[in-house]
mmCIF file of C-alpha atoms in Angstrom:
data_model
loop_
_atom_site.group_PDB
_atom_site.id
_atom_site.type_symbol
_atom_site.label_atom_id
_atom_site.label_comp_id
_atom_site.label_asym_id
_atom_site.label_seq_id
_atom_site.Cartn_x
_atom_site.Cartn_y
_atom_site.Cartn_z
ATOM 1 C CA UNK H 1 25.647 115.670 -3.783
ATOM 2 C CA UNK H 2 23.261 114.652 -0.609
ATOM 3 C CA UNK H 3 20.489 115.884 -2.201
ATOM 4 C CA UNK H 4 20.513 113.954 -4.974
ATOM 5 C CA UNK H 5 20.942 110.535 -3.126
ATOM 6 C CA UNK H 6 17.791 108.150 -2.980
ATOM 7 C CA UNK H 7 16.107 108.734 0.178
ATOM 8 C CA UNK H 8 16.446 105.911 2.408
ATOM 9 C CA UNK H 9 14.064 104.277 5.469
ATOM 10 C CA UNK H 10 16.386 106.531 7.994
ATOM 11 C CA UNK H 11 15.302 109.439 6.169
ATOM 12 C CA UNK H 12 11.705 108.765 5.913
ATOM 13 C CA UNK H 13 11.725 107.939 9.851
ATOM 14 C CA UNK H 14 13.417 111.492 10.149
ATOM 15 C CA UNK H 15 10.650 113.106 8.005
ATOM 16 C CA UNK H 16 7.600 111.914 9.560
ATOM 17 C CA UNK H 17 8.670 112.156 13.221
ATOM 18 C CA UNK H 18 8.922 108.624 14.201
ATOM 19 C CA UNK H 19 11.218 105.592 14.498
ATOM 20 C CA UNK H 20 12.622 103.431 11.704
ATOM 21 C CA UNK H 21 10.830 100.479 13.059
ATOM 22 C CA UNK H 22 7.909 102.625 12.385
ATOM 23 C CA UNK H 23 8.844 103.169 8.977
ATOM 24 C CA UNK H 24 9.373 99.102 8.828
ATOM 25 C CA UNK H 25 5.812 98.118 9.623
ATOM 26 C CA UNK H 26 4.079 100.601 7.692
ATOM 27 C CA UNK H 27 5.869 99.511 4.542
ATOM 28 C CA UNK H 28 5.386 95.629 5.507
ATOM 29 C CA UNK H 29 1.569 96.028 5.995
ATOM 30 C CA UNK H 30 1.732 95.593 9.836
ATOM 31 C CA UNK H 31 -0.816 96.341 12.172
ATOM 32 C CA UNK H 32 0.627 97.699 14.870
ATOM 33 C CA UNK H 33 0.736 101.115 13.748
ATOM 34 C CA UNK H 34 -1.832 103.926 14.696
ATOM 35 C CA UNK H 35 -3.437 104.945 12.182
ATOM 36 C CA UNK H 36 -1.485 108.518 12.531
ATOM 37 C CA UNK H 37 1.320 107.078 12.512
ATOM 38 C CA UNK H 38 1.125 105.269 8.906
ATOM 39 C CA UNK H 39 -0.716 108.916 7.684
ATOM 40 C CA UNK H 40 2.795 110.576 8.937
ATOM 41 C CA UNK H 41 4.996 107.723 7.390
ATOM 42 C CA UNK H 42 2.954 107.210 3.863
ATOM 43 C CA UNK H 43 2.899 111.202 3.703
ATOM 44 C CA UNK H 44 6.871 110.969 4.104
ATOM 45 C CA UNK H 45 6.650 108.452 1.464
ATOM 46 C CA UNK H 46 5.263 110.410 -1.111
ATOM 47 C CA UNK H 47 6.994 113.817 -0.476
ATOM 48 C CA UNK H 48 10.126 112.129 -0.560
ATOM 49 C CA UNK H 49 9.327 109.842 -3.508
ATOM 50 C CA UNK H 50 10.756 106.733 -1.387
ATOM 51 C CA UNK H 51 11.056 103.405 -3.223
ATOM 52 C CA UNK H 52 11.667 100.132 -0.875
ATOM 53 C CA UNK H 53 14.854 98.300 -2.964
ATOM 54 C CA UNK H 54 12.306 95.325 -3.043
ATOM 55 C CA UNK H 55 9.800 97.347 -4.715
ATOM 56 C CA UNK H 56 12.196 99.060 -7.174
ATOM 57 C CA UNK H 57 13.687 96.033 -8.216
ATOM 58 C CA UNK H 58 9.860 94.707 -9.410
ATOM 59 C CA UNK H 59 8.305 92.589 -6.428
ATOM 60 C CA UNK H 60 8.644 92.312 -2.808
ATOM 61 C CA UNK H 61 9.206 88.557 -3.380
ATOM 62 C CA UNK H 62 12.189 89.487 -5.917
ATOM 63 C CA UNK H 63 15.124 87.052 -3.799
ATOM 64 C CA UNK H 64 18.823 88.307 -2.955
ATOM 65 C CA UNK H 65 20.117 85.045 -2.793
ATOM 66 C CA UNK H 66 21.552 86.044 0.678
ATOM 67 C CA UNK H 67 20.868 85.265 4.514
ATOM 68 C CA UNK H 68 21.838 87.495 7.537
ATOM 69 C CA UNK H 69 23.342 84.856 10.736
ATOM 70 C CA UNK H 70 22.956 87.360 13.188
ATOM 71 C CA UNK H 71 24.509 87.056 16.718
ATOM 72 C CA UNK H 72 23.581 89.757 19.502
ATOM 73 C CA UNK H 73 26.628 89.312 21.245
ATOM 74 C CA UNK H 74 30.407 91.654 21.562
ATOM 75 C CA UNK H 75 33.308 90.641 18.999
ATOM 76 C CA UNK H 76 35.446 88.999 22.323
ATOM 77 C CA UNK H 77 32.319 87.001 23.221
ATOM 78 C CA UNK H 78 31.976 85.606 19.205
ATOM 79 C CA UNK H 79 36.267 85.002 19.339
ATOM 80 C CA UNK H 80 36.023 83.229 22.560
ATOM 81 C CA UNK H 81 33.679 81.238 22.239
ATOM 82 C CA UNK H 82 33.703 77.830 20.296
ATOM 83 C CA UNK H 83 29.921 77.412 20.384
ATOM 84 C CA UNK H 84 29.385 80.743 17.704
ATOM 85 C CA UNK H 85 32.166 79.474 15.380
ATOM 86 C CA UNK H 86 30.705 75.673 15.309
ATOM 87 C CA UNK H 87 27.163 77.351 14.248
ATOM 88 C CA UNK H 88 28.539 79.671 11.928
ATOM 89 C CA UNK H 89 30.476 76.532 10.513
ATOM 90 C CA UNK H 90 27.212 74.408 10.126
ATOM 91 C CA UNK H 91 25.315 77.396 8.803
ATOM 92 C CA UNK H 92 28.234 77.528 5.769
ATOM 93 C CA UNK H 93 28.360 74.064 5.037
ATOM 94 C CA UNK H 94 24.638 73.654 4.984
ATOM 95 C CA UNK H 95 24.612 76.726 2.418
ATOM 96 C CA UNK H 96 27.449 75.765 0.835
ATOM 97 C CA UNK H 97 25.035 73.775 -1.332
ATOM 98 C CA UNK H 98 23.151 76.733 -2.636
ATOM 99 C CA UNK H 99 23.843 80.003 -4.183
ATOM 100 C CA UNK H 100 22.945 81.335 -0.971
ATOM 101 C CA UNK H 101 25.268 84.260 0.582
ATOM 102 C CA UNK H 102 25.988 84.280 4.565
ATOM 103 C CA UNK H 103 26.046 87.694 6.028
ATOM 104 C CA UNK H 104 27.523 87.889 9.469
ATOM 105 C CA UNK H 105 25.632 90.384 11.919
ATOM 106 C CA UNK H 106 26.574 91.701 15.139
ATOM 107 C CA UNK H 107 23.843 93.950 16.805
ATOM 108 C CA UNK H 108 25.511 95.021 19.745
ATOM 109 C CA UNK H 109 23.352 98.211 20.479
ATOM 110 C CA UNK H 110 20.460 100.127 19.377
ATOM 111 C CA UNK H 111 22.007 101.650 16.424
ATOM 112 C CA UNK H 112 23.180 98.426 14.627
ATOM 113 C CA UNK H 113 19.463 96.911 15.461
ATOM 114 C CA UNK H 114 18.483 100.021 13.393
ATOM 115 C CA UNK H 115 20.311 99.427 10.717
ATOM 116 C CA UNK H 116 19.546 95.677 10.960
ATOM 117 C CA UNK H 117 15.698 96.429 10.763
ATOM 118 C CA UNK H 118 16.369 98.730 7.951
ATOM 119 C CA UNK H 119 17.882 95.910 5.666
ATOM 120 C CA UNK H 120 14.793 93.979 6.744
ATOM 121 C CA UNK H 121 12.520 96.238 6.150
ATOM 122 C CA UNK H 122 14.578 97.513 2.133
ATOM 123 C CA UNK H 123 14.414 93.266 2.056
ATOM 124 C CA UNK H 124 18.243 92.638 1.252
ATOM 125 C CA UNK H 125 18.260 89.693 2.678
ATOM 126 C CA UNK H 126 16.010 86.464 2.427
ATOM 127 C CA UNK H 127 15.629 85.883 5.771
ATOM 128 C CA UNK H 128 17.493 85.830 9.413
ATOM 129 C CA UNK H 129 19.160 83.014 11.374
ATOM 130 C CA UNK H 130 19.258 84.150 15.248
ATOM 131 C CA UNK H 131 21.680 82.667 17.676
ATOM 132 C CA UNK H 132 22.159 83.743 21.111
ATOM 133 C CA UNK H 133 18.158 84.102 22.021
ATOM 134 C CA UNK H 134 17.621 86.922 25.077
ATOM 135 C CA UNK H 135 13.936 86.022 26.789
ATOM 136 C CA UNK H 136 13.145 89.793 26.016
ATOM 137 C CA UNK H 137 15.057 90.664 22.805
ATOM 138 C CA UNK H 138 12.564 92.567 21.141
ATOM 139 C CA UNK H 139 14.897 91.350 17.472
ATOM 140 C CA UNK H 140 12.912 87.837 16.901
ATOM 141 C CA UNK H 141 9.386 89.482 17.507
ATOM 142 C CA UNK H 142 10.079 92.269 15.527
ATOM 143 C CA UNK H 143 11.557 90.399 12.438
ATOM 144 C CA UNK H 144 8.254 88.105 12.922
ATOM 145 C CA UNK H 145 5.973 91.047 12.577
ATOM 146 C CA UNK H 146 7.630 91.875 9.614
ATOM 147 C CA UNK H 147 7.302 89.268 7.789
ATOM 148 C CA UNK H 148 10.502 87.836 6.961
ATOM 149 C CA UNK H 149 11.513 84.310 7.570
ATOM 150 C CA UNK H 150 13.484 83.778 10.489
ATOM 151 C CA UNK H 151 14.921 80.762 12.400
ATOM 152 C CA UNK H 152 16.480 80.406 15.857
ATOM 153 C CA UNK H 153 19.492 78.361 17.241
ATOM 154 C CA UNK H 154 17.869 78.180 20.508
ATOM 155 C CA UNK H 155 14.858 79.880 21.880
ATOM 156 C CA UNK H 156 12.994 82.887 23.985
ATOM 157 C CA UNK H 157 11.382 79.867 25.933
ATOM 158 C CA UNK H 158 9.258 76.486 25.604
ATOM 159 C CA UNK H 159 6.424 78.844 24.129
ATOM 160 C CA UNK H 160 8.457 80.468 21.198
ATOM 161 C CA UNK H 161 6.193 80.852 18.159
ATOM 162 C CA UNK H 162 9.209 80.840 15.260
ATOM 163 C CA UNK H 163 11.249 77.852 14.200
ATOM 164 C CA UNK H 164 13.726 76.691 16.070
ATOM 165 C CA UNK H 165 16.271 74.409 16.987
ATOM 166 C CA UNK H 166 18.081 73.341 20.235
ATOM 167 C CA UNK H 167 19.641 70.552 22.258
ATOM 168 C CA UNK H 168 18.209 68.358 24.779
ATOM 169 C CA UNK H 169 19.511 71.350 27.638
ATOM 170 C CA UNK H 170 17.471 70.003 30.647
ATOM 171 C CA UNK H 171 18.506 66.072 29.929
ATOM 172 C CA UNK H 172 22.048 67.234 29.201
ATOM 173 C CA UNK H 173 22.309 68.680 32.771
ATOM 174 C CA UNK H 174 20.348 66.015 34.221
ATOM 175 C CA UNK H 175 22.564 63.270 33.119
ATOM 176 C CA UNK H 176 25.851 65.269 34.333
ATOM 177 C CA UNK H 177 24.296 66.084 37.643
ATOM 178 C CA UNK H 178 23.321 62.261 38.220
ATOM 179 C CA UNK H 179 26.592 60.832 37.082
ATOM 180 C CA UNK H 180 27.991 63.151 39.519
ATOM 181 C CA UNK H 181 26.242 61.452 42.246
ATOM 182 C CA UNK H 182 26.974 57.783 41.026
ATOM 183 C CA UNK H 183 30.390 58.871 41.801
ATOM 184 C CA UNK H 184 29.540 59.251 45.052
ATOM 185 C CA UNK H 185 29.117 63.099 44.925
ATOM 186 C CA UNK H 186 26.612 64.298 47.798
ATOM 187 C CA UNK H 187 27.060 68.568 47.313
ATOM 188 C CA UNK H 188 27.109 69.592 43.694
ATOM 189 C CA UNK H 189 26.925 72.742 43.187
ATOM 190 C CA UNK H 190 26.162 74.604 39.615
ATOM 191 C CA UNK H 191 27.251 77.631 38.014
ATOM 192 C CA UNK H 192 24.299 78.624 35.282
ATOM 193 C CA UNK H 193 24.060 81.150 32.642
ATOM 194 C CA UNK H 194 22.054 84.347 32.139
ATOM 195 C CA UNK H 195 18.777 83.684 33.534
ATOM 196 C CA UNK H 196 17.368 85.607 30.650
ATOM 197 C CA UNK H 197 18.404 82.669 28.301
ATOM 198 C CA UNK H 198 16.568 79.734 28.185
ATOM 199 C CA UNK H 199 19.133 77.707 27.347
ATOM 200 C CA UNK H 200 20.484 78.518 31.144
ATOM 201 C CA UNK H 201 17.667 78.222 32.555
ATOM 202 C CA UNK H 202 16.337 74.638 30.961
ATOM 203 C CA UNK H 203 20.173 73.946 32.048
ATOM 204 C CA UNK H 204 19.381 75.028 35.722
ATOM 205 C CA UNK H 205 16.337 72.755 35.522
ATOM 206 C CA UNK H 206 18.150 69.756 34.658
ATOM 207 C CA UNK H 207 20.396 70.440 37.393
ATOM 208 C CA UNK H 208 17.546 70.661 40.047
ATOM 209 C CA UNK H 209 15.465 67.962 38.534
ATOM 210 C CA UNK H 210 18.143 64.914 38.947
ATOM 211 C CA UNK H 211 19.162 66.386 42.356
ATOM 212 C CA UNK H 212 15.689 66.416 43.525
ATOM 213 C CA UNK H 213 14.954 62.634 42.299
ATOM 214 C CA UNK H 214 17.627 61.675 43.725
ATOM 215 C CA UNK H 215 16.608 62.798 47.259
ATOM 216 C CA UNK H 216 19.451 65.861 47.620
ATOM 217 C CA UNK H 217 17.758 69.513 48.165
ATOM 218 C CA UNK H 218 18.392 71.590 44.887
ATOM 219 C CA UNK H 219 19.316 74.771 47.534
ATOM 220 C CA UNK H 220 19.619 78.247 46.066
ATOM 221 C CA UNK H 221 23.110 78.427 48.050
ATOM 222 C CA UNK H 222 24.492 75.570 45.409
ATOM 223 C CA UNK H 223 23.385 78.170 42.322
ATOM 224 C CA UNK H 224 25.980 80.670 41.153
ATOM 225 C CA UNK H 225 24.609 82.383 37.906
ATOM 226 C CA UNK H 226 26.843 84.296 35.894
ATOM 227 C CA UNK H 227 27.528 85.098 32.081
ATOM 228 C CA UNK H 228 29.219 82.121 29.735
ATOM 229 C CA UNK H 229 32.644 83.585 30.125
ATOM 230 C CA UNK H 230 36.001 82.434 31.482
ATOM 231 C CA UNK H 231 35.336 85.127 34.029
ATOM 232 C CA UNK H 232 32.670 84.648 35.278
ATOM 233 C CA UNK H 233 33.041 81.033 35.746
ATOM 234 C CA UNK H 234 35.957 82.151 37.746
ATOM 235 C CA UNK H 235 33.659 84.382 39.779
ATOM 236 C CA UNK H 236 30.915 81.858 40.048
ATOM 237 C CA UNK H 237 33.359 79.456 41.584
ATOM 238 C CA UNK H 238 34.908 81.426 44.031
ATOM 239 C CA UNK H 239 31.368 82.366 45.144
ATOM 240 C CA UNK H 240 30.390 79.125 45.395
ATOM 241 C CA UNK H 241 33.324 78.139 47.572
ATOM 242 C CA UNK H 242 32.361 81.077 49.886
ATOM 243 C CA UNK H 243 28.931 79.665 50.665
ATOM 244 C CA UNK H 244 30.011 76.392 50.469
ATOM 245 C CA UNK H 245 33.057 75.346 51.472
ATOM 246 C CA UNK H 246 32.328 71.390 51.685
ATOM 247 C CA UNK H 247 30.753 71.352 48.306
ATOM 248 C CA UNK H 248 32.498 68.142 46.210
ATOM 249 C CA UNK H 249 31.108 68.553 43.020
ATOM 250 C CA UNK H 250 29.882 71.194 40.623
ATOM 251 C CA UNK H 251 28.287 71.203 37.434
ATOM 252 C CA UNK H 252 28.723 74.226 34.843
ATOM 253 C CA UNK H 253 26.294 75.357 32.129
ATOM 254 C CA UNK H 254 29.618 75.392 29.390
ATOM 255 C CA UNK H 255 32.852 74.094 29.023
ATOM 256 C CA UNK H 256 33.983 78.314 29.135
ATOM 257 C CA UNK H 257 33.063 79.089 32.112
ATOM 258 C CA UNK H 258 34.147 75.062 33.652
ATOM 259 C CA UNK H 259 37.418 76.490 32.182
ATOM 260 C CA UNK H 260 37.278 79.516 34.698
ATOM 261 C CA UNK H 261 35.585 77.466 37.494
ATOM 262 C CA UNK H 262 38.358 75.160 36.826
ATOM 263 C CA UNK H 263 40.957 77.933 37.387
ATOM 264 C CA UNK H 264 39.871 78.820 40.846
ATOM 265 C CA UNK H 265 39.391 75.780 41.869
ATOM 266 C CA UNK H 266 43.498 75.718 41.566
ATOM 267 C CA UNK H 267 44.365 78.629 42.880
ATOM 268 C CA UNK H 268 42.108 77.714 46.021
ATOM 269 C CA UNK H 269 44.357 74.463 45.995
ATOM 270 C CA UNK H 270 41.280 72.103 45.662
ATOM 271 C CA UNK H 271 42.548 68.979 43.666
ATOM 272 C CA UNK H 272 40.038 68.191 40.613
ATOM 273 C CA UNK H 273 38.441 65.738 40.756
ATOM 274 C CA UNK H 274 39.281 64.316 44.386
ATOM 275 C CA UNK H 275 38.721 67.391 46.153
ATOM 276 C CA UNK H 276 35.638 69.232 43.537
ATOM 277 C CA UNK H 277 34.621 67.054 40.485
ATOM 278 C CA UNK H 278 33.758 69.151 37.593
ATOM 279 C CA UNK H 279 31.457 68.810 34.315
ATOM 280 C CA UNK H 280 30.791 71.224 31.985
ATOM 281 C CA UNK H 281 28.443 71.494 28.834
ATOM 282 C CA UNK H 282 29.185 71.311 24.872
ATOM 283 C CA UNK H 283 32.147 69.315 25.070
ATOM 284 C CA UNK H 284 33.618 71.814 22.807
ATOM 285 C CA UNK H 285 37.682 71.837 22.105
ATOM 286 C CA UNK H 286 38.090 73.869 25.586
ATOM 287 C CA UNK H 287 37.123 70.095 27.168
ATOM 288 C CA UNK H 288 40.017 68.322 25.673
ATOM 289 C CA UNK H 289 42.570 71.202 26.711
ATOM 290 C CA UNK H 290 41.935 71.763 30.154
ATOM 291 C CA UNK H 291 43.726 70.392 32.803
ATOM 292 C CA UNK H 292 42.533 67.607 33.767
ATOM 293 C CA UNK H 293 40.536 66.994 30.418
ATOM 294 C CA UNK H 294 36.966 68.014 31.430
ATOM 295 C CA UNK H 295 34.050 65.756 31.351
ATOM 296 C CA UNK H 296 31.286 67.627 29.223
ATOM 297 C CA UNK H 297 27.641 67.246 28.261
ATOM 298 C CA UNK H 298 28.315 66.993 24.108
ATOM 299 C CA UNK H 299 25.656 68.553 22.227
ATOM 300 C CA UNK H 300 25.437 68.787 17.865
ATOM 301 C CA UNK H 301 26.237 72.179 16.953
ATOM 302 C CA UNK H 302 27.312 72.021 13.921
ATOM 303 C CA UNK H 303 24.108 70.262 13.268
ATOM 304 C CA UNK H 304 22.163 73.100 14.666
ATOM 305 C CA UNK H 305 23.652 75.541 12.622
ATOM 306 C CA UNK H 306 23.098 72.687 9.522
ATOM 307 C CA UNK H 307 19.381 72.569 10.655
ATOM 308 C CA UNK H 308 18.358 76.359 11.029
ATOM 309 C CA UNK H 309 19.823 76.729 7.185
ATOM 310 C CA UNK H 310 17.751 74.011 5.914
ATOM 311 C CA UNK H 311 15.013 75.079 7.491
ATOM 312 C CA UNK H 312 14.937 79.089 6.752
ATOM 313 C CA UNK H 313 15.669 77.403 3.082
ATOM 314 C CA UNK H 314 12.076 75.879 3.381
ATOM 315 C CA UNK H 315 10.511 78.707 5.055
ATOM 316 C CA UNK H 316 11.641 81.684 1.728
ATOM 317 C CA UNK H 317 11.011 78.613 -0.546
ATOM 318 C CA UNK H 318 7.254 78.556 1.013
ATOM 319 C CA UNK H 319 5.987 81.240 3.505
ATOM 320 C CA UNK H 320 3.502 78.828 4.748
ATOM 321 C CA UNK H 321 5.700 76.172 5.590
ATOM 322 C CA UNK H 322 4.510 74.917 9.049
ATOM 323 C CA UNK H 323 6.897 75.848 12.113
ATOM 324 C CA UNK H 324 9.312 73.427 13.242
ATOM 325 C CA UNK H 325 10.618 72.794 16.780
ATOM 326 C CA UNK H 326 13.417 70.465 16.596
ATOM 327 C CA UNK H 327 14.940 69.060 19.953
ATOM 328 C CA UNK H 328 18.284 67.214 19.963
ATOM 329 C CA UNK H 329 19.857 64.822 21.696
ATOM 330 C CA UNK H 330 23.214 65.280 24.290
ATOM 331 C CA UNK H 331 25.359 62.871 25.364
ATOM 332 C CA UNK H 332 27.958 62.946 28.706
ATOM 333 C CA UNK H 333 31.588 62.332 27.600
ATOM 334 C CA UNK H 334 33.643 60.979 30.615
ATOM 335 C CA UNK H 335 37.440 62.568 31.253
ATOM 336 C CA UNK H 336 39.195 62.889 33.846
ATOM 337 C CA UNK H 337 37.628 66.017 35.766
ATOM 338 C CA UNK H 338 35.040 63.373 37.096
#
């Protein structure tokens, strides 16, 4: 029976001694391939009489009427937090509208990017939404060198080539951190993100950037990075409170982790907000739940997820639609954990 199945990009890869991403960028024309290389791969080819699904159903440009949303994150991470199922909810609705099918990825390791860049590369789907954007995923620069449409809910950093859309991070933070200190906050403290996410580190900008104009010193003790969980903001916090016990305030890079900040801060007795006033970022459903309610930097997400849809839309409609770069806008919601 396994000898008569159609030979697939895995097997090609196998045949000619190199890696499927290999394989990929012969059969998408790229040029970052040594020439022995694409003599190994297009020798596979032919021997084992490989046809691309785009090519055997007529033309590479034939459409499958279907998008991948994929998120490079665990299956706890995409359950716990509310910022994945708002996207994945703006992503739908903005479908919703067109035959357009939503296929939800999750490359968690090396063999599921694989298999990822062999649908890519066998073109079953139209294009790729990306959320969750590492600085050195290699997934948006490979995707871009082969060719296929692809979109971003956030970004590898202020130079990112592909399309993209994000909120105002750095002005979100900025506006907690100074309405902090118009409550009279002089040591606010922040607990950031992964460092290899822009979105944490535009976040830590903000943060230093209002602190700074204000007069305070933006001091490396006040900075607590950890990993947009419950637990780590719990870890961040108590770390915080180590190296600084007399800090009053403390602003978190999202509502998760102000939820485990906020946690600690209890069971280290510290009254919120007379003792530690807390923000935290998204203003998700977390904010409204915690106690005391949290104040949180709101930002659209929904209308991110809305916006990368309509805009991969444009981008298979016409390959040489021009890039977009769409920034916007937060607002601070006041509760009562400030």
């Amino acid at each position: 029976m396994e000898g008569r199945q159609r030979p697939t990009i895995k097997t090609v890869a196998a045949r000619a001694g190199v890696g499927r991403t290999t394989v990929s960028r012969v059969i998408n024309g790229s040029e970052l391939v040594s020439e022995q290389a694409r003599a190994a791969v297009l020798a596979a080819i032919a021997e084992l009489n490989y046809v691309p699904n785009s090519v055997a159903r007529g033309l590479v440009t034939s459409r499958t009427n279907s998008v991948a949303l994929v998120i490079p994150e665990s299956e706890s991470r995409l359950g716990s937090e509310p910022y994945f199922s708002a996207v994945i909810r703006g992503v739908s609705t903005a479908l919703a509208e067109t035959r357009t099918q939503l296929q939800l990825v999750l490359v968690r390791d090396q063999a599921e990017r694989d298999q990822l860049t062999e649908s890519v590369a066998e073109r079953r789907v139209d294009g790729v939404l990306l959320v969750s954007v590492h600085e050195h995923d290699p997934l948006p620069g490979l995707l871009e060198e082969m060719g296929l449409p692809t979109v971003l809910a956030g970004r590898r950093s202020p130079a990112e080539s592909l399309s993209h859309v994000h909120s105002d991070n750095a002005g979100g933070a900025a506006t907690a951190v100074s309405h902090l200190l118009a409550r009279g906050r002089r040591t606010v403290a922040t607990i950031s993100g992964p460092l290899d996410m822009d979105v944490a580190r535009s976040r830590l900008q903000g943060w230093r950037e209002a602190l700074e104009k204000a007069g305070h010193e933006a001091s490396e003790r006040l900075v607590a990075a950890a990993d947009f969980t419950e637990e780590g903001g719990e870890a961040a916090m108590r770390s915080l409170l180590e190296q600084v016990p007399g800090l009053d305030a403390v602003f978190v890079a999202s509502d998760v982790m102000a939820a485990g900040a906020l946690a600690e801060l209890r069971r280290q007795e510290r009254s919120v907000p007379d003792d530690v006033a807390v923000v935290g970022f998204d203003d998700s459903i977390i904010a409204r739940h915690t106690n005391p309610p949290l104040t949180s930097v709101r930002q659209p997400v929904e209308e991110i997820g809305s916006m990368i849809a309509h805009i991969l839309l444009k981008e298979i409609g016409n390959p040489e639609e021009p890039r977009q770069r769409v920034v916007l806008p937060t607002e601070l919601v006041v509760r009562e954990s400030s």
